[in-house]
């Protein structure tokens, strides 16, 4: 296995997308602008056939709801065809086939491959042997770069709606900072914005890996003693689920208290009135899960479903960039659907006053 992405060149046409390190500020902002322009496709106001005849292979060897389905939806909404396999059971990897051979075979059938795999570095290994671009849908405790892109896209929009910017903002990151790959990718991507500060809280067994504190901008990271401390002065909180599937040490697993990570009372008592509440999801809603509680769902700052909605647009923009399609080209291949005139912003009775469907 090659844990260092050999193909980690700047993101652009025909590039793999393996790591947030492939981006600079201008390439992130260009992607966001493209995502904005693709909103009518995400909302079913326009259908598109620009990817007619193009094939995506979607290989998910770990559970996923939103990453797999939003990638597949993004490709389908651009008019392409999706081939999908989930879990090892139904792949020939169960018969011992290597990542190298899998990559070579599947890239013969596809124009782009998206893969999620439990091993850090595995997606880079696939990309090394693939004949077509590969997108990292999450590699073990390594990275989840497309989640970071949709997270920063959402943060930008949420702060903008409140008259603020990402520059100079304070983001509290709480929960599992050790195994939470979305946290690693988010911190890496937000390094591109000046003056962003992170207030970190985790149980001692789930602290952010040491390598983050060895960097020259480690002064941006403040380790806090409690959630209350982390929320001080925060513009946004990014809560994460404990990645129990990656914890092999039973003592570590048992050391995590069956407690609440963040609930409505804590937000109301400890945070600013307009705190933006984010989470990559899934959240573990079972009692004692040490996660974000569902009682925050009627707070005005809740952005967790804006993140999931935005993921569709960001992932469409990723595919368009990889395939060298600019917005005018995509829009030239659209038309109004005969079956729908656009998604309603909210269904009556859905959530509180349709807040979750706000202008996505
Ligand atoms: N955020 C995220 O990666 O969700 P899934 O595991 O459902 O894809």
Short mmCIF file of C-alpha atoms and ligand atoms in Angstrom, two decimals:
data_model
loop_
_atom_site.label_atom_id
_atom_site.label_comp_id
_atom_site.label_asym_id
_atom_site.label_seq_id
_atom_site.Cartn_x
_atom_site.Cartn_y
_atom_site.Cartn_z
CA UNK A 1 0.00 0.00 0.00
CA UNK A 2 1.12 3.49 -0.73
CA UNK A 3 -0.20 5.85 1.99
CA UNK A 4 1.19 8.92 0.20
CA UNK A 5 -1.04 9.94 -2.69
CA UNK A 6 1.34 9.88 -5.64
CA UNK A 7 -1.38 11.48 -7.76
CA UNK A 8 -1.99 14.37 -5.37
CA UNK A 9 -1.44 17.02 -8.00
CA UNK A 10 -3.63 20.15 -7.97
CA UNK A 11 -7.29 19.35 -8.47
CA UNK A 12 -8.55 19.95 -12.00
CA UNK A 13 -9.50 18.18 -15.23
CA UNK A 14 -8.67 14.45 -15.21
CA UNK A 15 -7.15 14.70 -11.70
CA UNK A 16 -7.85 12.28 -8.90
CA UNK A 17 -9.40 13.81 -5.79
CA UNK A 18 -7.63 12.16 -2.88
CA UNK A 19 -6.85 14.88 -0.37
CA UNK A 20 -7.71 18.44 0.61
CA UNK A 21 -4.02 19.24 0.08
CA UNK A 22 -4.73 19.32 -3.68
CA UNK A 23 -6.63 22.61 -3.28
CA UNK A 24 -5.73 26.24 -2.90
CA UNK A 25 -8.17 29.02 -2.07
CA UNK A 26 -8.90 29.88 -5.69
CA UNK A 27 -9.61 26.28 -6.75
CA UNK A 28 -11.96 25.84 -3.77
CA UNK A 29 -13.80 29.07 -4.59
CA UNK A 30 -14.06 28.10 -8.28
CA UNK A 31 -15.60 24.79 -7.24
CA UNK A 32 -18.08 26.58 -4.95
CA UNK A 33 -19.07 28.98 -7.73
CA UNK A 34 -19.73 26.03 -10.02
CA UNK A 35 -21.74 24.33 -7.28
CA UNK A 36 -23.86 27.49 -6.94
CA UNK A 37 -24.57 27.43 -10.67
CA UNK A 38 -25.64 23.77 -10.52
CA UNK A 39 -28.35 24.36 -7.89
CA UNK A 40 -31.21 24.25 -10.44
CA UNK A 41 -30.16 20.68 -11.28
CA UNK A 42 -30.00 19.70 -7.61
CA UNK A 43 -33.48 21.13 -7.10
CA UNK A 44 -34.90 19.30 -10.15
CA UNK A 45 -35.76 22.61 -11.80
CA UNK A 46 -33.64 21.47 -14.75
CA UNK A 47 -32.69 18.03 -16.04
CA UNK A 48 -29.39 17.48 -17.77
CA UNK A 49 -27.85 15.00 -20.21
CA UNK A 50 -24.32 16.34 -20.39
CA UNK A 51 -22.96 13.01 -19.05
CA UNK A 52 -25.04 10.84 -21.38
CA UNK A 53 -23.02 7.68 -22.02
CA UNK A 54 -20.57 8.34 -19.16
CA UNK A 55 -20.22 5.68 -16.46
CA UNK A 56 -19.41 6.15 -12.76
CA UNK A 57 -18.27 3.17 -10.69
CA UNK A 58 -19.20 3.63 -7.05
CA UNK A 59 -17.30 1.24 -4.76
CA UNK A 60 -18.21 1.47 -1.10
CA UNK A 61 -16.51 -1.07 1.16
CA UNK A 62 -17.75 0.65 4.32
CA UNK A 63 -21.31 1.67 5.24
CA UNK A 64 -22.49 4.96 3.77
CA UNK A 65 -25.78 6.71 3.22
CA UNK A 66 -25.09 10.28 2.13
CA UNK A 67 -21.68 10.04 0.49
CA UNK A 68 -22.55 7.12 -1.78
CA UNK A 69 -26.05 8.25 -2.64
CA UNK A 70 -25.17 11.93 -3.14
CA UNK A 71 -22.28 10.98 -5.45
CA UNK A 72 -24.59 8.65 -7.38
CA UNK A 73 -27.37 11.23 -7.45
CA UNK A 74 -24.91 13.90 -8.62
CA UNK A 75 -23.73 11.73 -11.52
CA UNK A 76 -27.32 10.75 -12.41
CA UNK A 77 -28.50 14.38 -12.32
CA UNK A 78 -25.80 15.22 -14.84
CA UNK A 79 -27.21 12.48 -17.09
CA UNK A 80 -24.68 9.68 -16.50
CA UNK A 81 -25.04 6.01 -15.57
CA UNK A 82 -23.94 4.55 -12.23
CA UNK A 83 -22.48 1.10 -11.48
CA UNK A 84 -22.36 0.40 -7.77
CA UNK A 85 -21.04 -2.25 -5.41
CA UNK A 86 -21.28 -2.15 -1.63
CA UNK A 87 -19.37 -4.16 0.95
CA UNK A 88 -16.66 -6.75 0.38
CA UNK A 89 -19.13 -9.65 0.16
CA UNK A 90 -20.29 -8.85 -3.35
CA UNK A 91 -16.90 -7.83 -4.72
CA UNK A 92 -14.13 -10.15 -5.85
CA UNK A 93 -11.97 -8.61 -3.11
CA UNK A 94 -13.74 -11.23 -0.96
CA UNK A 95 -11.83 -13.78 -3.09
CA UNK A 96 -8.52 -12.04 -2.43
CA UNK A 97 -8.34 -9.71 -5.44
CA UNK A 98 -5.92 -6.84 -4.82
CA UNK A 99 -6.73 -3.14 -4.95
CA UNK A 100 -4.36 -2.91 -7.92
CA UNK A 101 -6.22 -5.52 -9.96
CA UNK A 102 -9.60 -4.13 -8.92
CA UNK A 103 -8.55 -0.67 -10.10
CA UNK A 104 -7.26 -1.89 -13.44
CA UNK A 105 -10.41 -3.93 -14.12
CA UNK A 106 -13.01 -1.38 -13.04
CA UNK A 107 -11.30 1.53 -14.75
CA UNK A 108 -11.83 -0.40 -17.99
CA UNK A 109 -15.58 -0.10 -17.41
CA UNK A 110 -15.83 3.47 -16.10
CA UNK A 111 -15.03 7.12 -16.71
CA UNK A 112 -14.66 8.01 -13.01
CA UNK A 113 -14.41 5.84 -9.87
CA UNK A 114 -15.47 6.83 -6.35
CA UNK A 115 -14.28 4.57 -3.55
CA UNK A 116 -14.67 4.32 0.22
CA UNK A 117 -12.48 1.76 1.96
CA UNK A 118 -11.58 1.06 5.62
CA UNK A 119 -7.80 1.39 5.11
CA UNK A 120 -5.98 4.73 5.17
CA UNK A 121 -4.14 5.15 1.87
CA UNK A 122 -6.24 2.56 0.03
CA UNK A 123 -7.91 5.08 -2.31
CA UNK A 124 -4.51 6.50 -3.31
CA UNK A 125 -3.41 2.95 -4.04
CA UNK A 126 -6.46 2.45 -6.24
CA UNK A 127 -5.75 5.73 -8.04
CA UNK A 128 -2.17 4.63 -8.75
CA UNK A 129 -3.44 1.66 -10.75
CA UNK A 130 -6.57 3.23 -12.26
CA UNK A 131 -6.77 4.38 -15.87
CA UNK A 132 -9.48 6.92 -14.97
CA UNK A 133 -9.80 9.60 -12.24
CA UNK A 134 -10.54 8.37 -8.73
CA UNK A 135 -12.36 10.24 -5.96
CA UNK A 136 -11.79 9.49 -2.28
CA UNK A 137 -15.11 8.83 -0.55
CA UNK A 138 -13.29 8.21 2.76
CA UNK A 139 -10.20 6.08 3.45
CA UNK A 140 -10.29 4.67 6.96
CA UNK A 141 -9.17 7.21 9.56
CA UNK A 142 -7.36 9.13 6.81
CA UNK A 143 -9.31 11.72 4.82
CA UNK A 144 -12.77 12.52 3.55
CA UNK A 145 -11.97 15.47 1.26
CA UNK A 146 -15.34 15.84 -0.44
CA UNK A 147 -17.03 16.05 2.98
CA UNK A 148 -14.64 18.87 3.90
CA UNK A 149 -15.50 20.68 0.67
CA UNK A 150 -19.23 20.51 1.34
CA UNK A 151 -18.64 21.46 4.99
CA UNK A 152 -16.67 24.58 4.06
CA UNK A 153 -19.20 25.39 1.32
CA UNK A 154 -21.97 25.22 3.94
CA UNK A 155 -19.98 27.18 6.52
CA UNK A 156 -19.31 29.91 3.95
CA UNK A 157 -23.01 30.18 3.11
CA UNK A 158 -24.19 30.03 6.73
CA UNK A 159 -21.72 32.68 7.86
CA UNK A 160 -22.54 34.79 4.80
CA UNK A 161 -26.25 34.68 5.66
CA UNK A 162 -25.29 36.17 9.04
CA UNK A 163 -23.10 38.89 7.52
CA UNK A 164 -19.86 37.16 8.47
CA UNK A 165 -16.99 35.47 6.66
CA UNK A 166 -14.90 32.38 7.16
CA UNK A 167 -11.83 34.60 7.61
CA UNK A 168 -11.36 35.25 11.30
CA UNK A 169 -14.10 32.85 12.36
CA UNK A 170 -13.92 30.50 15.32
CA UNK A 171 -14.98 26.90 14.88
CA UNK A 172 -15.49 24.58 17.85
CA UNK A 173 -14.80 20.96 16.91
CA UNK A 174 -16.02 18.43 19.44
CA UNK A 175 -16.29 14.66 19.73
CA UNK A 176 -13.98 12.12 18.14
CA UNK A 177 -11.03 14.11 16.82
CA UNK A 178 -8.73 11.10 16.59
CA UNK A 179 -10.58 8.81 14.20
CA UNK A 180 -12.95 11.39 12.69
CA UNK A 181 -11.53 11.73 9.19
CA UNK A 182 -13.97 14.54 8.39
CA UNK A 183 -12.35 16.58 11.17
CA UNK A 184 -8.87 16.02 9.73
CA UNK A 185 -9.98 17.08 6.24
CA UNK A 186 -11.95 20.07 7.57
CA UNK A 187 -9.01 21.46 9.57
CA UNK A 188 -6.72 20.95 6.57
CA UNK A 189 -9.05 22.75 4.17
CA UNK A 190 -9.83 25.66 6.52
CA UNK A 191 -6.06 26.33 6.79
CA UNK A 192 -6.53 28.10 3.43
CA UNK A 193 -8.53 30.87 5.15
CA UNK A 194 -6.74 33.49 7.23
CA UNK A 195 -7.42 33.76 10.91
CA UNK A 196 -9.66 30.70 11.35
CA UNK A 197 -9.32 29.41 14.90
CA UNK A 198 -10.31 26.00 16.23
CA UNK A 199 -11.46 25.28 19.78
CA UNK A 200 -11.15 21.53 20.29
CA UNK A 201 -12.81 19.26 22.80
CA UNK A 202 -12.62 15.47 22.89
CA UNK A 203 -12.24 12.76 25.52
CA UNK A 204 -8.51 12.27 26.19
CA UNK A 205 -8.50 8.95 24.29
CA UNK A 206 -9.87 10.62 21.15
CA UNK A 207 -7.62 13.68 20.82
CA UNK A 208 -6.57 15.16 17.50
CA UNK A 209 -3.45 13.32 16.19
CA UNK A 210 -0.11 14.84 17.23
CA UNK A 211 0.87 15.67 13.63
CA UNK A 212 -1.67 18.54 13.58
CA UNK A 213 0.14 20.21 16.50
CA UNK A 214 3.54 19.87 14.80
CA UNK A 215 2.60 22.21 11.96
CA UNK A 216 3.66 25.83 11.71
CA UNK A 217 0.08 27.11 12.18
CA UNK A 218 -0.65 25.01 15.27
CA UNK A 219 -1.32 28.26 17.16
CA UNK A 220 -4.77 28.14 15.53
CA UNK A 221 -5.62 25.03 17.57
CA UNK A 222 -6.76 25.47 21.16
CA UNK A 223 -7.43 22.35 23.20
CA UNK A 224 -10.31 22.96 25.61
CA UNK A 225 -11.18 21.22 28.86
CA UNK A 226 -14.91 20.94 28.20
CA UNK A 227 -17.63 21.45 25.60
CA UNK A 228 -18.62 24.62 27.46
CA UNK A 229 -15.09 25.95 27.07
CA UNK A 230 -14.96 24.99 23.38
CA UNK A 231 -18.18 26.88 22.66
CA UNK A 232 -16.81 30.18 24.05
CA UNK A 233 -16.85 32.74 21.24
CA UNK A 234 -17.52 30.08 18.60
CA UNK A 235 -19.29 31.07 15.38
CA UNK A 236 -19.94 27.43 14.57
CA UNK A 237 -19.71 24.07 16.27
CA UNK A 238 -18.78 20.93 14.33
CA UNK A 239 -19.81 17.88 16.34
CA UNK A 240 -18.76 14.36 15.41
CA UNK A 241 -19.82 10.82 16.20
CA UNK A 242 -17.45 8.48 18.04
CA UNK A 243 -16.05 6.25 15.27
CA UNK A 244 -16.48 3.07 17.31
CA UNK A 245 -15.86 0.92 14.23
CA UNK A 246 -12.21 2.11 14.22
CA UNK A 247 -11.52 1.69 17.96
CA UNK A 248 -9.71 -1.60 18.43
CA UNK A 249 -8.60 -1.04 22.03
CA UNK A 250 -11.39 -2.20 24.35
CA UNK A 251 -10.10 0.07 27.16
CA UNK A 252 -10.46 3.11 24.89
CA UNK A 253 -13.96 2.01 23.87
CA UNK A 254 -14.99 1.63 27.52
CA UNK A 255 -13.41 4.94 28.55
CA UNK A 256 -15.91 6.92 26.48
CA UNK A 257 -18.68 7.91 28.79
CA UNK A 258 -22.27 7.08 27.97
CA UNK A 259 -23.11 10.77 28.03
CA UNK A 260 -24.45 13.57 25.90
CA UNK A 261 -21.93 15.40 23.71
CA UNK A 262 -24.13 18.38 22.81
CA UNK A 263 -27.81 19.09 23.37
CA UNK A 264 -30.18 22.02 23.18
CA UNK A 265 -29.68 23.13 26.79
CA UNK A 266 -25.91 23.32 26.35
CA UNK A 267 -26.25 25.38 23.18
CA UNK A 268 -28.75 27.74 24.79
CA UNK A 269 -26.74 28.17 28.01
CA UNK A 270 -23.17 28.19 26.70
CA UNK A 271 -23.13 29.39 23.09
CA UNK A 272 -23.88 32.60 21.23
CA UNK A 273 -27.50 32.99 20.08
CA UNK A 274 -26.66 32.45 16.43
CA UNK A 275 -24.29 29.50 16.76
CA UNK A 276 -24.16 27.48 13.54
CA UNK A 277 -24.55 23.78 14.37
CA UNK A 278 -22.83 21.37 12.01
CA UNK A 279 -22.18 17.61 11.94
CA UNK A 280 -20.98 15.47 9.03
CA UNK A 281 -23.64 12.88 9.95
CA UNK A 282 -24.57 10.19 10.58
CA UNK A 283 -25.23 11.12 14.19
CA UNK A 284 -25.80 8.29 16.58
CA UNK A 285 -29.24 8.98 18.03
CA UNK A 286 -29.25 6.03 20.43
CA UNK A 287 -29.28 6.81 24.17
CA UNK A 288 -25.79 7.19 25.66
CA UNK A 289 -24.18 7.57 22.25
CA UNK A 290 -22.06 10.64 23.14
CA UNK A 291 -23.25 12.54 20.09
CA UNK A 292 -25.34 15.53 19.00
CA UNK A 293 -28.83 15.16 20.40
CA UNK A 294 -31.94 15.48 18.16
CA UNK A 295 -33.43 18.12 20.50
CA UNK A 296 -31.19 20.72 18.77
CA UNK A 297 -33.18 20.26 15.57
CA UNK A 298 -35.45 23.25 16.12
CA UNK A 299 -32.63 25.66 16.94
CA UNK A 300 -32.22 28.41 14.33
CA UNK A 301 -28.53 27.66 13.73
CA UNK A 302 -29.02 24.02 12.74
CA UNK A 303 -27.16 23.45 9.47
CA UNK A 304 -26.77 19.66 9.41
CA UNK A 305 -29.32 19.10 6.66
CA UNK A 306 -28.03 22.08 4.70
CA UNK A 307 -24.71 20.22 4.67
CA UNK A 308 -26.34 17.08 3.25
CA UNK A 309 -28.30 19.06 0.65
CA UNK A 310 -25.22 21.04 -0.35
CA UNK A 311 -23.25 17.82 -0.79
CA UNK A 312 -25.18 17.11 -3.97
CA UNK A 313 -24.21 20.40 -5.61
CA UNK A 314 -20.59 20.19 -4.48
CA UNK A 315 -20.28 16.63 -5.80
CA UNK A 316 -21.83 17.61 -9.14
CA UNK A 317 -19.23 20.40 -9.32
CA UNK A 318 -16.46 17.89 -8.54
CA UNK A 319 -17.52 15.64 -11.43
CA UNK A 320 -17.85 18.58 -13.82
CA UNK A 321 -14.36 19.79 -12.90
CA UNK A 322 -12.82 16.34 -13.34
CA UNK A 323 -14.48 16.00 -16.75
CA UNK A 324 -13.54 19.53 -17.85
CA UNK A 325 -17.14 20.78 -18.07
CA UNK A 326 -17.78 24.44 -17.32
CA UNK A 327 -21.16 25.83 -16.27
CA UNK A 328 -22.23 27.16 -19.71
CA UNK A 329 -21.53 23.74 -21.24
CA UNK A 330 -23.57 21.97 -18.57
CA UNK A 331 -26.47 24.44 -18.83
CA UNK A 332 -26.49 24.07 -22.63
CA UNK A 333 -27.43 20.42 -22.02
CA UNK A 334 -30.37 21.10 -19.71
CA UNK A 335 -34.10 21.46 -20.15
CA UNK A 336 -37.14 21.86 -17.96
CA UNK A 337 -38.42 18.51 -16.72
CA UNK A 338 -41.92 17.53 -17.84
CA UNK A 339 -42.44 15.66 -14.56
CA UNK A 340 -41.63 18.37 -12.02
CA UNK A 341 -41.26 22.12 -11.93
CA UNK A 342 -38.74 22.11 -9.09
CA UNK A 343 -38.48 20.75 -5.57
CA UNK A 344 -40.71 22.42 -3.02
CA UNK A 345 -38.68 24.18 -0.35
CA UNK A 346 -40.62 22.36 2.34
CA UNK A 347 -43.39 19.84 2.71
CA UNK A 348 -46.12 20.93 5.08
CA UNK A 349 -45.40 19.60 8.54
CA UNK A 350 -41.80 18.69 7.75
CA UNK A 351 -39.56 19.78 10.63
CA UNK A 352 -40.21 23.13 12.24
CA UNK A 353 -41.75 25.52 9.76
CA UNK A 354 -39.69 23.98 6.97
CA UNK A 355 -36.53 25.50 8.39
CA UNK A 356 -34.45 22.56 7.26
CA UNK A 357 -35.29 23.14 3.62
CA UNK A 358 -34.23 26.80 3.65
CA UNK A 359 -33.04 27.99 0.26
CA UNK A 360 -30.86 25.06 -0.56
N1 LIG B 1 -20.81 12.04 6.20
C1 LIG B 1 -20.70 10.80 5.68
O1 LIG B 1 -19.65 10.40 5.20
O2 LIG B 1 -21.85 10.07 5.75
P1 LIG B 1 -22.03 8.58 5.22
O3 LIG B 1 -21.12 7.70 6.06
O4 LIG B 1 -23.48 8.25 5.39
O5 LIG B 1 -21.59 8.56 3.79
#
